[in-house]
């Protein structure tokens, strides 16, 4: 797993959001961006994470950030997840794992004695020039917004 690090330029990407709209890194040129990766929609940890970000969205926006959530779920599953929890930010349906691979968050995992390949829960803070300014490796799902704001303030 070759994960992007602080100081790395984010490679351009284009993938559909939950509504089938193509979203690319270029759409956020000149803006500060938070890209967070989560294993699967509607699972307990992922739900806690997106709801915490939703509940603190105004504070993140006030700090000048746009948000993008990414998993390998389908557009339909991402759409249901977004609607169910009334999320104010897009969720990318990276079924082909293009963005997941470019950020280097796909790799070997262990859970309850089982080993498998999957998405590592990580968050990348990207500056206006498309450079990674912070990486959060150990995401606190229930307090993620505070974790991000502590990194960027």
Coordinates of C-alpha atoms in Angstrom, one line a residue:
X1 CA 0.0 0.0 0.0
X2 CA 1.6 3.2 -1.2
X3 CA -0.4 5.9 0.7
X4 CA -0.1 9.6 -0.2
X5 CA 1.8 11.5 2.4
X6 CA 2.0 15.1 3.5
X7 CA 3.6 17.2 0.7
X8 CA 2.4 14.8 -2.1
X9 CA 0.5 16.2 -5.0
X10 CA -2.9 14.5 -5.3
X11 CA -3.2 12.8 -8.7
X12 CA -6.3 14.0 -10.6
X13 CA -9.3 11.7 -10.5
X14 CA -12.8 11.6 -11.8
X15 CA -15.5 9.3 -10.4
X16 CA -19.3 9.5 -10.0
X17 CA -21.0 10.6 -6.9
X18 CA -24.1 9.1 -5.4
X19 CA -26.3 10.8 -8.1
X20 CA -24.2 9.8 -11.1
X21 CA -22.5 13.2 -11.4
X22 CA -18.8 13.0 -12.4
X23 CA -16.7 14.6 -9.6
X24 CA -13.0 15.4 -10.2
X25 CA -10.2 16.9 -8.2
X26 CA -10.2 19.8 -10.7
X27 CA -13.7 20.7 -9.4
X28 CA -12.0 21.8 -6.2
X29 CA -9.1 23.7 -7.6
X30 CA -8.3 26.7 -5.4
X31 CA -10.3 25.3 -2.5
X32 CA -9.3 23.4 0.6
X33 CA -10.6 19.9 0.6
X34 CA -11.1 17.0 3.0
X35 CA -11.2 13.6 1.4
X36 CA -12.1 10.8 3.8
X37 CA -12.2 7.1 3.0
X38 CA -14.4 4.6 4.7
X39 CA -14.8 0.9 4.3
X40 CA -18.6 0.6 3.6
X41 CA -21.8 2.6 3.8
X42 CA -24.3 1.8 6.5
X43 CA -21.8 0.0 8.8
X44 CA -21.6 1.2 12.4
X45 CA -18.2 2.9 12.3
X46 CA -18.8 4.5 8.9
X47 CA -22.2 5.8 10.0
X48 CA -20.7 7.3 13.2
X49 CA -18.0 9.0 11.1
X50 CA -20.3 10.5 8.5
X51 CA -22.8 11.6 11.1
X52 CA -20.1 13.3 13.1
X53 CA -18.9 15.1 10.0
X54 CA -22.5 16.1 9.2
X55 CA -23.1 17.4 12.6
X56 CA -20.0 19.6 12.4
X57 CA -20.3 20.4 8.7
X58 CA -20.9 24.1 9.4
X59 CA -17.7 24.4 11.4
X60 CA -15.7 22.6 8.7
X61 CA -17.2 24.9 6.1
X62 CA -16.5 27.9 8.2
X63 CA -12.8 26.8 8.3
X64 CA -12.9 26.9 4.5
X65 CA -13.2 23.2 3.7
X66 CA -15.2 21.1 1.2
X67 CA -15.7 17.4 2.0
X68 CA -15.8 14.3 -0.1
X69 CA -16.5 10.8 1.3
X70 CA -15.2 7.8 -0.7
X71 CA -15.9 4.1 -0.6
X72 CA -16.2 1.3 -3.1
X73 CA -20.0 1.2 -2.7
X74 CA -22.3 1.6 -5.7
X75 CA -24.0 4.9 -6.6
X76 CA -27.3 3.5 -5.3
X77 CA -25.8 2.4 -1.9
X78 CA -24.0 5.7 -1.5
X79 CA -27.3 7.6 -2.4
X80 CA -29.2 5.6 0.1
X81 CA -26.5 6.3 2.8
X82 CA -26.5 10.0 2.0
X83 CA -30.3 10.3 2.0
X84 CA -30.8 8.2 5.2
X85 CA -28.4 10.4 7.2
X86 CA -29.1 13.7 5.4
X87 CA -25.4 14.2 4.5
X88 CA -24.6 17.7 3.1
X89 CA -21.5 16.5 1.2
X90 CA -21.0 14.2 -1.8
X91 CA -20.2 10.5 -1.5
X92 CA -18.1 9.1 -4.3
X93 CA -19.0 5.6 -5.6
X94 CA -15.5 4.4 -6.4
X95 CA -16.6 0.9 -7.5
X96 CA -13.5 0.5 -9.7
X97 CA -11.2 1.7 -6.8
X98 CA -9.5 4.4 -9.0
X99 CA -9.5 7.0 -6.3
X100 CA -8.9 4.5 -3.5
X101 CA -5.8 3.2 -5.4
X102 CA -4.5 6.6 -6.2
X103 CA -4.6 7.7 -2.6
X104 CA -3.1 4.3 -1.5
X105 CA -5.8 3.3 0.9
X106 CA -6.5 -0.2 -0.4
X107 CA -4.5 -3.0 1.3
X108 CA -4.2 -5.8 3.7
X109 CA -6.4 -5.7 6.8
X110 CA -7.1 -7.9 9.8
X111 CA -10.4 -8.0 11.7
X112 CA -11.4 -10.5 14.3
X113 CA -8.7 -12.9 13.3
X114 CA -9.7 -12.7 9.6
X115 CA -7.3 -11.3 7.0
X116 CA -8.5 -9.7 3.8
X117 CA -8.0 -6.8 1.3
X118 CA -10.0 -3.7 1.9
X119 CA -10.2 0.1 2.3
X120 CA -8.2 1.6 5.2
X121 CA -10.1 4.3 7.0
X122 CA -8.0 7.5 6.4
X123 CA -8.6 11.1 5.9
X124 CA -6.5 13.5 3.7
X125 CA -6.6 17.3 4.0
X126 CA -5.7 18.9 0.7
X127 CA -4.7 22.6 0.2
X128 CA -5.8 24.9 -2.5
X129 CA -2.9 23.8 -4.8
X130 CA -3.9 20.1 -4.6
X131 CA -1.1 19.1 -2.1
X132 CA -1.7 16.9 0.9
X133 CA -1.2 19.0 4.0
X134 CA -2.3 16.5 6.6
X135 CA -3.1 12.7 6.8
X136 CA -5.1 11.3 9.6
X137 CA -4.3 7.6 9.9
X138 CA -6.1 6.8 13.1
X139 CA -9.6 8.1 12.5
X140 CA -11.8 8.6 15.6
X141 CA -15.2 7.8 14.0
X142 CA -17.3 9.5 16.8
X143 CA -15.1 12.6 17.0
X144 CA -13.6 12.9 13.5
X145 CA -14.5 16.6 12.9
X146 CA -12.7 17.7 16.0
X147 CA -9.7 15.6 15.0
X148 CA -9.6 17.3 11.6
X149 CA -10.1 20.8 13.0
X150 CA -7.3 20.1 15.5
X151 CA -5.0 19.2 12.6
X152 CA -5.8 22.3 10.5
X153 CA -6.1 25.0 13.1

